JSON list of C-alpha atoms in Angstrom, two decimals:
[
{"chain": "R", "resi": 1, "resn": "MET", "atom": "CA", "xyz": [-103.12, 44.64, -36.47]},
{"chain": "R", "resi": 2, "resn": "ILE", "atom": "CA", "xyz": [-102.84, 40.87, -36.96]},
{"chain": "R", "resi": 3, "resn": "LEU", "atom": "CA", "xyz": [-105.79, 39.34, -38.86]},
{"chain": "R", "resi": 4, "resn": "GLU", "atom": "CA", "xyz": [-107.38, 42.76, -39.27]},
{"chain": "R", "resi": 5, "resn": "ASN", "atom": "CA", "xyz": [-109.32, 41.52, -42.31]},
{"chain": "R", "resi": 6, "resn": "LEU", "atom": "CA", "xyz": [-110.15, 38.03, -41.12]},
{"chain": "R", "resi": 7, "resn": "SER", "atom": "CA", "xyz": [-111.05, 35.58, -43.89]},
{"chain": "R", "resi": 8, "resn": "ILE", "atom": "CA", "xyz": [-113.36, 32.84, -42.59]},
{"chain": "R", "resi": 9, "resn": "LYS", "atom": "CA", "xyz": [-113.14, 31.07, -45.96]},
{"chain": "R", "resi": 10, "resn": "LYS", "atom": "CA", "xyz": [-109.37, 30.87, -45.63]},
{"chain": "R", "resi": 11, "resn": "ILE", "atom": "CA", "xyz": [-109.73, 29.14, -42.25]},
{"chain": "R", "resi": 12, "resn": "PHE", "atom": "CA", "xyz": [-112.19, 26.49, -43.43]},
{"chain": "R", "resi": 13, "resn": "LYS", "atom": "CA", "xyz": [-110.41, 25.84, -46.72]},
{"chain": "R", "resi": 14, "resn": "SER", "atom": "CA", "xyz": [-107.08, 25.34, -45.00]},
{"chain": "R", "resi": 15, "resn": "ASN", "atom": "CA", "xyz": [-105.47, 21.88, -45.15]},
{"chain": "R", "resi": 16, "resn": "TYR", "atom": "CA", "xyz": [-104.74, 22.34, -41.45]},
{"chain": "R", "resi": 17, "resn": "PHE", "atom": "CA", "xyz": [-108.49, 22.44, -40.78]},
{"chain": "R", "resi": 18, "resn": "THR", "atom": "CA", "xyz": [-109.06, 19.17, -42.68]},
{"chain": "R", "resi": 19, "resn": "TYR", "atom": "CA", "xyz": [-106.07, 17.41, -41.13]},
{"chain": "R", "resi": 20, "resn": "THR", "atom": "CA", "xyz": [-107.14, 18.47, -37.65]},
{"chain": "R", "resi": 21, "resn": "ILE", "atom": "CA", "xyz": [-110.66, 17.08, -38.17]},
{"chain": "R", "resi": 22, "resn": "LEU", "atom": "CA", "xyz": [-109.15, 13.74, -39.24]},
{"chain": "R", "resi": 23, "resn": "PHE", "atom": "CA", "xyz": [-106.62, 13.74, -36.40]},
{"chain": "R", "resi": 24, "resn": "SER", "atom": "CA", "xyz": [-109.26, 14.56, -33.79]},
{"chain": "R", "resi": 25, "resn": "VAL", "atom": "CA", "xyz": [-111.83, 12.00, -35.00]},
{"chain": "R", "resi": 26, "resn": "LEU", "atom": "CA", "xyz": [-109.27, 9.19, -35.36]},
{"chain": "R", "resi": 27, "resn": "THR", "atom": "CA", "xyz": [-107.78, 9.92, -31.95]},
{"chain": "R", "resi": 28, "resn": "LEU", "atom": "CA", "xyz": [-111.19, 9.79, -30.27]},
{"chain": "R", "resi": 29, "resn": "ILE", "atom": "CA", "xyz": [-111.97, 6.50, -32.04]},
{"chain": "R", "resi": 30, "resn": "PHE", "atom": "CA", "xyz": [-108.61, 5.00, -31.07]},
{"chain": "R", "resi": 31, "resn": "SER", "atom": "CA", "xyz": [-109.13, 6.16, -27.49]},
{"chain": "R", "resi": 32, "resn": "PHE", "atom": "CA", "xyz": [-112.50, 4.38, -27.36]},
{"chain": "R", "resi": 33, "resn": "ILE", "atom": "CA", "xyz": [-111.06, 1.14, -28.78]},
{"chain": "R", "resi": 34, "resn": "SER", "atom": "CA", "xyz": [-108.07, 1.28, -26.42]},
{"chain": "R", "resi": 35, "resn": "TYR", "atom": "CA", "xyz": [-110.43, 1.22, -23.43]},
{"chain": "R", "resi": 36, "resn": "PHE", "atom": "CA", "xyz": [-111.27, -2.40, -24.31]},
{"chain": "R", "resi": 37, "resn": "TYR", "atom": "CA", "xyz": [-107.85, -3.50, -25.59]},
{"chain": "R", "resi": 38, "resn": "GLN", "atom": "CA", "xyz": [-104.82, -2.38, -23.56]},
{"chain": "R", "resi": 39, "resn": "ASP", "atom": "CA", "xyz": [-102.38, -3.79, -26.13]},
{"chain": "R", "resi": 40, "resn": "PHE", "atom": "CA", "xyz": [-104.03, -1.66, -28.80]},
{"chain": "R", "resi": 41, "resn": "ASN", "atom": "CA", "xyz": [-103.69, 1.36, -26.52]},
{"chain": "R", "resi": 42, "resn": "ASN", "atom": "CA", "xyz": [-99.93, 0.81, -26.09]},
{"chain": "R", "resi": 43, "resn": "ILE", "atom": "CA", "xyz": [-99.41, 0.23, -29.84]},
{"chain": "R", "resi": 44, "resn": "ALA", "atom": "CA", "xyz": [-101.44, 3.31, -30.78]},
{"chain": "R", "resi": 45, "resn": "PHE", "atom": "CA", "xyz": [-99.53, 5.36, -28.20]},
{"chain": "R", "resi": 46, "resn": "PHE", "atom": "CA", "xyz": [-96.14, 4.44, -29.69]},
{"chain": "R", "resi": 47, "resn": "ILE", "atom": "CA", "xyz": [-97.33, 5.03, -33.26]},
{"chain": "R", "resi": 48, "resn": "TYR", "atom": "CA", "xyz": [-98.53, 8.50, -32.29]},
{"chain": "R", "resi": 49, "resn": "VAL", "atom": "CA", "xyz": [-95.32, 9.27, -30.40]},
{"chain": "R", "resi": 50, "resn": "ILE", "atom": "CA", "xyz": [-93.04, 8.12, -33.25]},
{"chain": "R", "resi": 51, "resn": "LEU", "atom": "CA", "xyz": [-95.00, 10.01, -35.89]},
{"chain": "R", "resi": 52, "resn": "PHE", "atom": "CA", "xyz": [-95.13, 13.09, -33.70]},
{"chain": "R", "resi": 53, "resn": "ALA", "atom": "CA", "xyz": [-91.38, 12.97, -33.06]},
{"chain": "R", "resi": 54, "resn": "VAL", "atom": "CA", "xyz": [-90.63, 12.69, -36.80]},
{"chain": "R", "resi": 55, "resn": "ILE", "atom": "CA", "xyz": [-93.02, 15.53, -37.69]},
{"chain": "R", "resi": 56, "resn": "SER", "atom": "CA", "xyz": [-91.71, 17.78, -34.91]},
{"chain": "R", "resi": 57, "resn": "TYR", "atom": "CA", "xyz": [-88.09, 17.11, -35.83]},
{"chain": "R", "resi": 58, "resn": "LYS", "atom": "CA", "xyz": [-88.76, 18.08, -39.45]},
{"chain": "R", "resi": 59, "resn": "ASP", "atom": "CA", "xyz": [-91.01, 21.03, -38.57]},
{"chain": "R", "resi": 60, "resn": "LEU", "atom": "CA", "xyz": [-91.34, 22.05, -34.94]},
{"chain": "R", "resi": 61, "resn": "LYS", "atom": "CA", "xyz": [-94.14, 24.43, -35.85]},
{"chain": "R", "resi": 62, "resn": "SER", "atom": "CA", "xyz": [-96.29, 21.54, -37.08]},
{"chain": "R", "resi": 63, "resn": "GLY", "atom": "CA", "xyz": [-95.55, 19.71, -33.84]},
{"chain": "R", "resi": 64, "resn": "MET", "atom": "CA", "xyz": [-96.80, 22.68, -31.84]},
{"chain": "R", "resi": 65, "resn": "LEU", "atom": "CA", "xyz": [-100.02, 22.74, -33.88]},
{"chain": "R", "resi": 66, "resn": "ILE", "atom": "CA", "xyz": [-100.59, 19.06, -33.10]},
{"chain": "R", "resi": 67, "resn": "VAL", "atom": "CA", "xyz": [-100.03, 19.88, -29.43]},
{"chain": "R", "resi": 68, "resn": "LEU", "atom": "CA", "xyz": [-102.72, 22.57, -29.65]},
{"chain": "R", "resi": 69, "resn": "ALA", "atom": "CA", "xyz": [-105.22, 20.08, -31.09]},
{"chain": "R", "resi": 70, "resn": "GLU", "atom": "CA", "xyz": [-104.39, 17.50, -28.41]},
{"chain": "R", "resi": 71, "resn": "LEU", "atom": "CA", "xyz": [-104.78, 20.07, -25.61]},
{"chain": "R", "resi": 72, "resn": "ILE", "atom": "CA", "xyz": [-108.30, 20.78, -26.84]},
{"chain": "R", "resi": 73, "resn": "ILE", "atom": "CA", "xyz": [-109.59, 17.26, -27.47]},
{"chain": "R", "resi": 74, "resn": "GLY", "atom": "CA", "xyz": [-107.44, 15.39, -24.96]},
{"chain": "R", "resi": 75, "resn": "SER", "atom": "CA", "xyz": [-109.14, 16.37, -21.69]},
{"chain": "R", "resi": 76, "resn": "LYS", "atom": "CA", "xyz": [-106.67, 15.44, -18.91]},
{"chain": "R", "resi": 77, "resn": "GLY", "atom": "CA", "xyz": [-104.11, 14.21, -21.46]},
{"chain": "R", "resi": 78, "resn": "TYR", "atom": "CA", "xyz": [-104.80, 10.49, -21.16]},
{"chain": "R", "resi": 79, "resn": "ILE", "atom": "CA", "xyz": [-106.74, 10.13, -24.39]},
{"chain": "R", "resi": 80, "resn": "LEU", "atom": "CA", "xyz": [-103.99, 7.61, -25.23]},
{"chain": "R", "resi": 81, "resn": "PHE", "atom": "CA", "xyz": [-101.35, 6.40, -22.78]},
{"chain": "R", "resi": 82, "resn": "PHE", "atom": "CA", "xyz": [-98.71, 3.76, -22.24]},
{"chain": "R", "resi": 83, "resn": "GLU", "atom": "CA", "xyz": [-99.20, 1.46, -19.26]},
{"chain": "R", "resi": 84, "resn": "TYR", "atom": "CA", "xyz": [-96.86, -1.16, -17.84]},
{"chain": "R", "resi": 85, "resn": "SER", "atom": "CA", "xyz": [-97.08, -2.73, -14.37]},
{"chain": "R", "resi": 86, "resn": "GLY", "atom": "CA", "xyz": [-99.19, 0.12, -13.05]},
{"chain": "R", "resi": 87, "resn": "PHE", "atom": "CA", "xyz": [-96.92, 2.82, -14.51]},
{"chain": "R", "resi": 88, "resn": "GLN", "atom": "CA", "xyz": [-98.65, 5.20, -16.93]},
{"chain": "R", "resi": 89, "resn": "ILE", "atom": "CA", "xyz": [-97.36, 7.93, -19.21]},
{"chain": "R", "resi": 90, "resn": "SER", "atom": "CA", "xyz": [-99.88, 10.04, -21.07]},
{"chain": "R", "resi": 91, "resn": "LEU", "atom": "CA", "xyz": [-99.72, 11.16, -24.67]},
{"chain": "R", "resi": 92, "resn": "ARG", "atom": "CA", "xyz": [-99.67, 14.77, -23.46]},
{"chain": "R", "resi": 93, "resn": "ILE", "atom": "CA", "xyz": [-96.54, 14.25, -21.36]},
{"chain": "R", "resi": 94, "resn": "ALA", "atom": "CA", "xyz": [-94.85, 12.39, -24.24]},
{"chain": "R", "resi": 95, "resn": "PHE", "atom": "CA", "xyz": [-95.63, 15.28, -26.60]},
{"chain": "R", "resi": 96, "resn": "PHE", "atom": "CA", "xyz": [-94.31, 17.76, -24.02]},
{"chain": "R", "resi": 97, "resn": "VAL", "atom": "CA", "xyz": [-91.00, 15.90, -23.63]},
{"chain": "R", "resi": 98, "resn": "ILE", "atom": "CA", "xyz": [-90.56, 15.61, -27.41]},
{"chain": "R", "resi": 99, "resn": "ILE", "atom": "CA", "xyz": [-91.31, 19.28, -28.11]},
{"chain": "R", "resi": 100, "resn": "PHE", "atom": "CA", "xyz": [-88.92, 20.58, -25.49]},
{"chain": "R", "resi": 101, "resn": "SER", "atom": "CA", "xyz": [-86.19, 18.06, -26.32]},
{"chain": "R", "resi": 102, "resn": "ILE", "atom": "CA", "xyz": [-86.21, 19.24, -29.94]},
{"chain": "R", "resi": 103, "resn": "TRP", "atom": "CA", "xyz": [-86.59, 22.93, -29.10]},
{"chain": "R", "resi": 104, "resn": "ILE", "atom": "CA", "xyz": [-83.79, 22.90, -26.51]},
{"chain": "R", "resi": 105, "resn": "SER", "atom": "CA", "xyz": [-81.56, 20.91, -28.91]},
{"chain": "R", "resi": 106, "resn": "LYS", "atom": "CA", "xyz": [-82.13, 23.54, -31.61]},
{"chain": "R", "resi": 107, "resn": "LEU", "atom": "CA", "xyz": [-81.40, 26.26, -29.02]},
{"chain": "R", "resi": 108, "resn": "LEU", "atom": "CA", "xyz": [-78.10, 24.63, -28.03]},
{"chain": "R", "resi": 109, "resn": "ILE", "atom": "CA", "xyz": [-77.08, 24.26, -31.67]},
{"chain": "R", "resi": 110, "resn": "TYR", "atom": "CA", "xyz": [-77.98, 27.91, -32.23]},
{"chain": "R", "resi": 111, "resn": "ILE", "atom": "CA", "xyz": [-75.87, 28.97, -29.23]},
{"chain": "R", "resi": 112, "resn": "ILE", "atom": "CA", "xyz": [-72.87, 26.87, -30.26]},
{"chain": "R", "resi": 113, "resn": "ASN", "atom": "CA", "xyz": [-72.97, 28.13, -33.85]},
{"chain": "R", "resi": 114, "resn": "ASN", "atom": "CA", "xyz": [-73.14, 31.76, -32.74]},
{"chain": "R", "resi": 115, "resn": "LYS", "atom": "CA", "xyz": [-70.37, 31.21, -30.20]},
{"chain": "R", "resi": 116, "resn": "LEU", "atom": "CA", "xyz": [-68.09, 29.65, -32.81]},
{"chain": "R", "resi": 117, "resn": "LYS", "atom": "CA", "xyz": [-68.88, 32.02, -35.68]},
{"chain": "R", "resi": 118, "resn": "ASN", "atom": "CA", "xyz": [-69.43, 35.34, -33.93]},
{"chain": "R", "resi": 119, "resn": "GLY", "atom": "CA", "xyz": [-67.82, 34.83, -30.54]},
{"chain": "R", "resi": 120, "resn": "GLN", "atom": "CA", "xyz": [-70.98, 35.91, -28.73]},
{"chain": "R", "resi": 121, "resn": "PRO", "atom": "CA", "xyz": [-71.25, 35.06, -25.02]},
{"chain": "R", "resi": 122, "resn": "CYS", "atom": "CA", "xyz": [-73.53, 32.07, -24.42]},
{"chain": "R", "resi": 123, "resn": "LEU", "atom": "CA", "xyz": [-75.82, 33.98, -22.05]},
{"chain": "R", "resi": 124, "resn": "ALA", "atom": "CA", "xyz": [-76.37, 36.84, -24.49]},
{"chain": "R", "resi": 125, "resn": "THR", "atom": "CA", "xyz": [-77.08, 34.42, -27.31]},
{"chain": "R", "resi": 126, "resn": "THR", "atom": "CA", "xyz": [-79.59, 32.52, -25.19]},
{"chain": "R", "resi": 127, "resn": "ILE", "atom": "CA", "xyz": [-81.43, 35.67, -24.13]},
{"chain": "R", "resi": 128, "resn": "ASN", "atom": "CA", "xyz": [-81.71, 36.85, -27.73]},
{"chain": "R", "resi": 129, "resn": "TYR", "atom": "CA", "xyz": [-83.26, 33.52, -28.71]},
{"chain": "R", "resi": 130, "resn": "PHE", "atom": "CA", "xyz": [-86.23, 33.81, -26.32]},
{"chain": "R", "resi": 131, "resn": "SER", "atom": "CA", "xyz": [-88.58, 36.21, -28.11]},
{"chain": "R", "resi": 132, "resn": "PHE", "atom": "CA", "xyz": [-91.16, 35.85, -25.30]},
{"chain": "R", "resi": 133, "resn": "ARG", "atom": "CA", "xyz": [-88.69, 37.70, -23.09]},
{"chain": "R", "resi": 134, "resn": "LYS", "atom": "CA", "xyz": [-89.68, 40.85, -24.98]},
{"chain": "R", "resi": 135, "resn": "SER", "atom": "CA", "xyz": [-93.35, 40.44, -24.04]},
{"chain": "R", "resi": 136, "resn": "ARG", "atom": "CA", "xyz": [-94.74, 42.71, -21.33]},
{"chain": "R", "resi": 137, "resn": "PHE", "atom": "CA", "xyz": [-96.21, 39.59, -19.73]},
{"chain": "R", "resi": 138, "resn": "PHE", "atom": "CA", "xyz": [-92.88, 37.84, -19.29]},
{"chain": "R", "resi": 139, "resn": "LYS", "atom": "CA", "xyz": [-92.19, 39.13, -15.77]},
{"chain": "R", "resi": 140, "resn": "TYR", "atom": "CA", "xyz": [-95.56, 37.85, -14.55]},
{"chain": "R", "resi": 141, "resn": "TYR", "atom": "CA", "xyz": [-94.94, 34.58, -16.33]},
{"chain": "R", "resi": 142, "resn": "PHE", "atom": "CA", "xyz": [-91.55, 34.22, -14.65]},
{"chain": "R", "resi": 143, "resn": "ILE", "atom": "CA", "xyz": [-92.93, 35.05, -11.20]},
{"chain": "R", "resi": 144, "resn": "PHE", "atom": "CA", "xyz": [-95.76, 32.53, -11.69]},
{"chain": "R", "resi": 145, "resn": "PHE", "atom": "CA", "xyz": [-93.34, 29.69, -12.40]},
{"chain": "R", "resi": 146, "resn": "ILE", "atom": "CA", "xyz": [-91.11, 30.66, -9.46]},
{"chain": "R", "resi": 147, "resn": "ILE", "atom": "CA", "xyz": [-94.18, 30.39, -7.21]},
{"chain": "R", "resi": 148, "resn": "LEU", "atom": "CA", "xyz": [-95.16, 27.09, -8.86]},
{"chain": "R", "resi": 149, "resn": "LEU", "atom": "CA", "xyz": [-91.67, 25.67, -8.31]},
{"chain": "R", "resi": 150, "resn": "PHE", "atom": "CA", "xyz": [-91.70, 26.84, -4.68]},
{"chain": "R", "resi": 151, "resn": "ALA", "atom": "CA", "xyz": [-95.11, 25.18, -4.13]},
{"chain": "R", "resi": 152, "resn": "PHE", "atom": "CA", "xyz": [-93.78, 21.95, -5.69]},
{"chain": "R", "resi": 153, "resn": "ILE", "atom": "CA", "xyz": [-90.75, 21.90, -3.36]},
{"chain": "R", "resi": 154, "resn": "LEU", "atom": "CA", "xyz": [-92.90, 22.81, -0.36]},
{"chain": "R", "resi": 155, "resn": "GLY", "atom": "CA", "xyz": [-95.28, 19.96, -1.17]},
{"chain": "R", "resi": 156, "resn": "ILE", "atom": "CA", "xyz": [-92.43, 17.44, -1.12]},
{"chain": "R", "resi": 157, "resn": "LEU", "atom": "CA", "xyz": [-90.95, 18.90, 2.11]},
{"chain": "R", "resi": 158, "resn": "ASN", "atom": "CA", "xyz": [-94.38, 18.54, 3.76]},
{"chain": "R", "resi": 159, "resn": "GLY", "atom": "CA", "xyz": [-94.30, 14.78, 3.24]},
{"chain": "R", "resi": 160, "resn": "ASN", "atom": "CA", "xyz": [-96.11, 14.42, -0.08]},
{"chain": "R", "resi": 161, "resn": "GLY", "atom": "CA", "xyz": [-94.59, 12.03, -2.58]},
{"chain": "R", "resi": 162, "resn": "PHE", "atom": "CA", "xyz": [-92.77, 13.31, -5.66]},
{"chain": "R", "resi": 163, "resn": "SER", "atom": "CA", "xyz": [-95.45, 11.79, -7.90]},
{"chain": "R", "resi": 164, "resn": "ASP", "atom": "CA", "xyz": [-98.29, 13.53, -6.04]},
{"chain": "R", "resi": 165, "resn": "ALA", "atom": "CA", "xyz": [-96.51, 16.89, -6.05]},
{"chain": "R", "resi": 166, "resn": "PHE", "atom": "CA", "xyz": [-95.58, 16.59, -9.73]},
{"chain": "R", "resi": 167, "resn": "PHE", "atom": "CA", "xyz": [-99.05, 15.62, -10.93]},
{"chain": "R", "resi": 168, "resn": "ASP", "atom": "CA", "xyz": [-100.55, 18.51, -8.97]},
{"chain": "R", "resi": 169, "resn": "MET", "atom": "CA", "xyz": [-98.10, 20.85, -10.70]},
{"chain": "R", "resi": 170, "resn": "ASN", "atom": "CA", "xyz": [-98.16, 19.42, -14.22]},
{"chain": "R", "resi": 171, "resn": "GLY", "atom": "CA", "xyz": [-101.57, 20.90, -14.99]},
{"chain": "R", "resi": 172, "resn": "PHE", "atom": "CA", "xyz": [-99.79, 24.24, -15.34]},
{"chain": "R", "resi": 173, "resn": "LEU", "atom": "CA", "xyz": [-96.76, 23.04, -17.28]},
{"chain": "R", "resi": 174, "resn": "PHE", "atom": "CA", "xyz": [-98.49, 23.48, -20.63]},
{"chain": "R", "resi": 175, "resn": "LEU", "atom": "CA", "xyz": [-97.93, 27.22, -20.12]},
{"chain": "R", "resi": 176, "resn": "LEU", "atom": "CA", "xyz": [-94.24, 26.55, -20.82]},
{"chain": "R", "resi": 177, "resn": "TYR", "atom": "CA", "xyz": [-95.30, 26.06, -24.44]},
{"chain": "R", "resi": 178, "resn": "LEU", "atom": "CA", "xyz": [-95.42, 29.85, -24.66]},
{"chain": "R", "resi": 179, "resn": "LEU", "atom": "CA", "xyz": [-91.60, 29.85, -24.92]},
{"chain": "R", "resi": 180, "resn": "PRO", "atom": "CA", "xyz": [-91.32, 27.93, -28.22]},
{"chain": "R", "resi": 181, "resn": "PHE", "atom": "CA", "xyz": [-94.68, 29.35, -29.36]},
{"chain": "R", "resi": 182, "resn": "TYR", "atom": "CA", "xyz": [-93.36, 32.92, -29.38]},
{"chain": "R", "resi": 183, "resn": "ASP", "atom": "CA", "xyz": [-90.28, 31.85, -31.31]},
{"chain": "R", "resi": 184, "resn": "LEU", "atom": "CA", "xyz": [-92.20, 29.90, -33.96]},
{"chain": "R", "resi": 185, "resn": "PHE", "atom": "CA", "xyz": [-95.42, 31.83, -34.65]},
{"chain": "R", "resi": 186, "resn": "ASN", "atom": "CA", "xyz": [-94.95, 35.42, -35.74]},
{"chain": "R", "resi": 187, "resn": "ASN", "atom": "CA", "xyz": [-96.87, 36.21, -38.94]},
{"chain": "R", "resi": 188, "resn": "GLU", "atom": "CA", "xyz": [-100.40, 36.29, -40.31]},
{"chain": "R", "resi": 189, "resn": "ASP", "atom": "CA", "xyz": [-100.24, 32.86, -41.97]},
{"chain": "R", "resi": 190, "resn": "ASP", "atom": "CA", "xyz": [-99.23, 31.34, -38.65]},
{"chain": "R", "resi": 191, "resn": "TYR", "atom": "CA", "xyz": [-102.24, 32.83, -36.93]},
{"chain": "R", "resi": 192, "resn": "TYR", "atom": "CA", "xyz": [-104.54, 31.45, -39.61]},
{"chain": "R", "resi": 193, "resn": "LYS", "atom": "CA", "xyz": [-103.04, 28.02, -38.95]},
{"chain": "R", "resi": 194, "resn": "ILE", "atom": "CA", "xyz": [-103.70, 28.39, -35.22]},
{"chain": "R", "resi": 195, "resn": "LEU", "atom": "CA", "xyz": [-107.31, 29.47, -35.85]},
{"chain": "R", "resi": 196, "resn": "SER", "atom": "CA", "xyz": [-107.84, 26.54, -38.22]},
{"chain": "R", "resi": 197, "resn": "ILE", "atom": "CA", "xyz": [-106.55, 24.09, -35.60]},
{"chain": "R", "resi": 198, "resn": "PHE", "atom": "CA", "xyz": [-108.56, 25.69, -32.82]},
{"chain": "R", "resi": 199, "resn": "ILE", "atom": "CA", "xyz": [-111.86, 25.82, -34.70]},
{"chain": "R", "resi": 200, "resn": "ALA", "atom": "CA", "xyz": [-111.50, 22.30, -36.16]},
{"chain": "R", "resi": 201, "resn": "SER", "atom": "CA", "xyz": [-110.62, 20.59, -32.89]},
{"chain": "R", "resi": 202, "resn": "THR", "atom": "CA", "xyz": [-113.22, 22.57, -30.94]},
{"chain": "R", "resi": 203, "resn": "SER", "atom": "CA", "xyz": [-115.87, 21.64, -33.52]},
{"chain": "R", "resi": 204, "resn": "VAL", "atom": "CA", "xyz": [-115.05, 17.94, -33.22]},
{"chain": "R", "resi": 205, "resn": "LEU", "atom": "CA", "xyz": [-115.14, 18.14, -29.43]},
{"chain": "R", "resi": 206, "resn": "MET", "atom": "CA", "xyz": [-118.48, 19.96, -29.52]},
{"chain": "R", "resi": 207, "resn": "LEU", "atom": "CA", "xyz": [-120.06, 17.42, -31.90]},
{"chain": "R", "resi": 208, "resn": "PHE", "atom": "CA", "xyz": [-118.67, 14.54, -29.85]},
{"chain": "R", "resi": 209, "resn": "THR", "atom": "CA", "xyz": [-120.17, 16.07, -26.70]},
{"chain": "R", "resi": 210, "resn": "LEU", "atom": "CA", "xyz": [-123.58, 16.51, -28.36]},
{"chain": "R", "resi": 211, "resn": "PHE", "atom": "CA", "xyz": [-123.43, 12.96, -29.70]},
{"chain": "R", "resi": 212, "resn": "SER", "atom": "CA", "xyz": [-122.61, 11.66, -26.21]},
{"chain": "R", "resi": 213, "resn": "LEU", "atom": "CA", "xyz": [-125.51, 13.66, -24.78]},
{"chain": "R", "resi": 214, "resn": "TRP", "atom": "CA", "xyz": [-127.89, 12.12, -27.33]},
{"chain": "R", "resi": 215, "resn": "ILE", "atom": "CA", "xyz": [-126.60, 8.60, -26.60]},
{"chain": "R", "resi": 216, "resn": "PHE", "atom": "CA", "xyz": [-126.97, 8.96, -22.84]},
{"chain": "R", "resi": 217, "resn": "SER", "atom": "CA", "xyz": [-130.47, 10.40, -23.14]},
{"chain": "R", "resi": 218, "resn": "HIS", "atom": "CA", "xyz": [-131.83, 7.83, -25.66]},
{"chain": "R", "resi": 219, "resn": "ILE", "atom": "CA", "xyz": [-130.13, 4.50, -25.00]},
{"chain": "R", "resi": 220, "resn": "ASN", "atom": "CA", "xyz": [-131.06, 2.02, -22.28]},
{"chain": "R", "resi": 221, "resn": "PRO", "atom": "CA", "xyz": [-128.68, 2.57, -19.30]},
{"chain": "R", "resi": 222, "resn": "PHE", "atom": "CA", "xyz": [-127.94, -1.16, -19.26]},
{"chain": "R", "resi": 223, "resn": "TYR", "atom": "CA", "xyz": [-125.86, -0.74, -22.44]},
{"chain": "R", "resi": 224, "resn": "LEU", "atom": "CA", "xyz": [-124.09, 2.44, -21.39]},
{"chain": "R", "resi": 225, "resn": "SER", "atom": "CA", "xyz": [-121.59, 1.23, -18.78]},
{"chain": "R", "resi": 226, "resn": "ASN", "atom": "CA", "xyz": [-118.78, 0.59, -21.29]},
{"chain": "R", "resi": 227, "resn": "LEU", "atom": "CA", "xyz": [-119.47, 3.79, -23.19]},
{"chain": "R", "resi": 228, "resn": "TYR", "atom": "CA", "xyz": [-119.33, 5.75, -19.95]}
]
């Protein structure tokens, strides 16, 4: 059984725990500053995206751990975003595009190498690459996304704009992360990393929520409009 003898000390002493605390706190601070300065928001967004792309390219597993932290602290995903002439792209969507661009690129390279070296059919090579396919939940997962895709198409056919239909659907797209997740995380050390990220980011979010509660219950409402 994975993590049968769970070591709490190992979680809290992990570098991943410390880095996640720093990442979460800095991101929340940058998000607050960006509310007042749109140029700062755009600059911070591109810095995060570039650093994330570099980290994910070097180690896709680390990129997935950053995604986990952002999913927890990032609310709707717009904790940082790029905006130009009314067009917005959230940090969450940028992370999603980067992760799947790198993962699919690695998959294609894997397929090509196996085709050239071993002469395996492309379809067979692809199927072997998706470890989540072996999960007993895969068939339900597949059916769910078929229904989601059908609902998306139906929404457009019923006169809703592409943007409206997409942003209704994209709240479920994070479940696609299960595909690279199953390929990347498969041993005890990996699960300790996940627990470290989860506990650290959840702790920051909890403390931030309690701090906000204290602020809103003790400060004159006149000064709270910007904070809100």
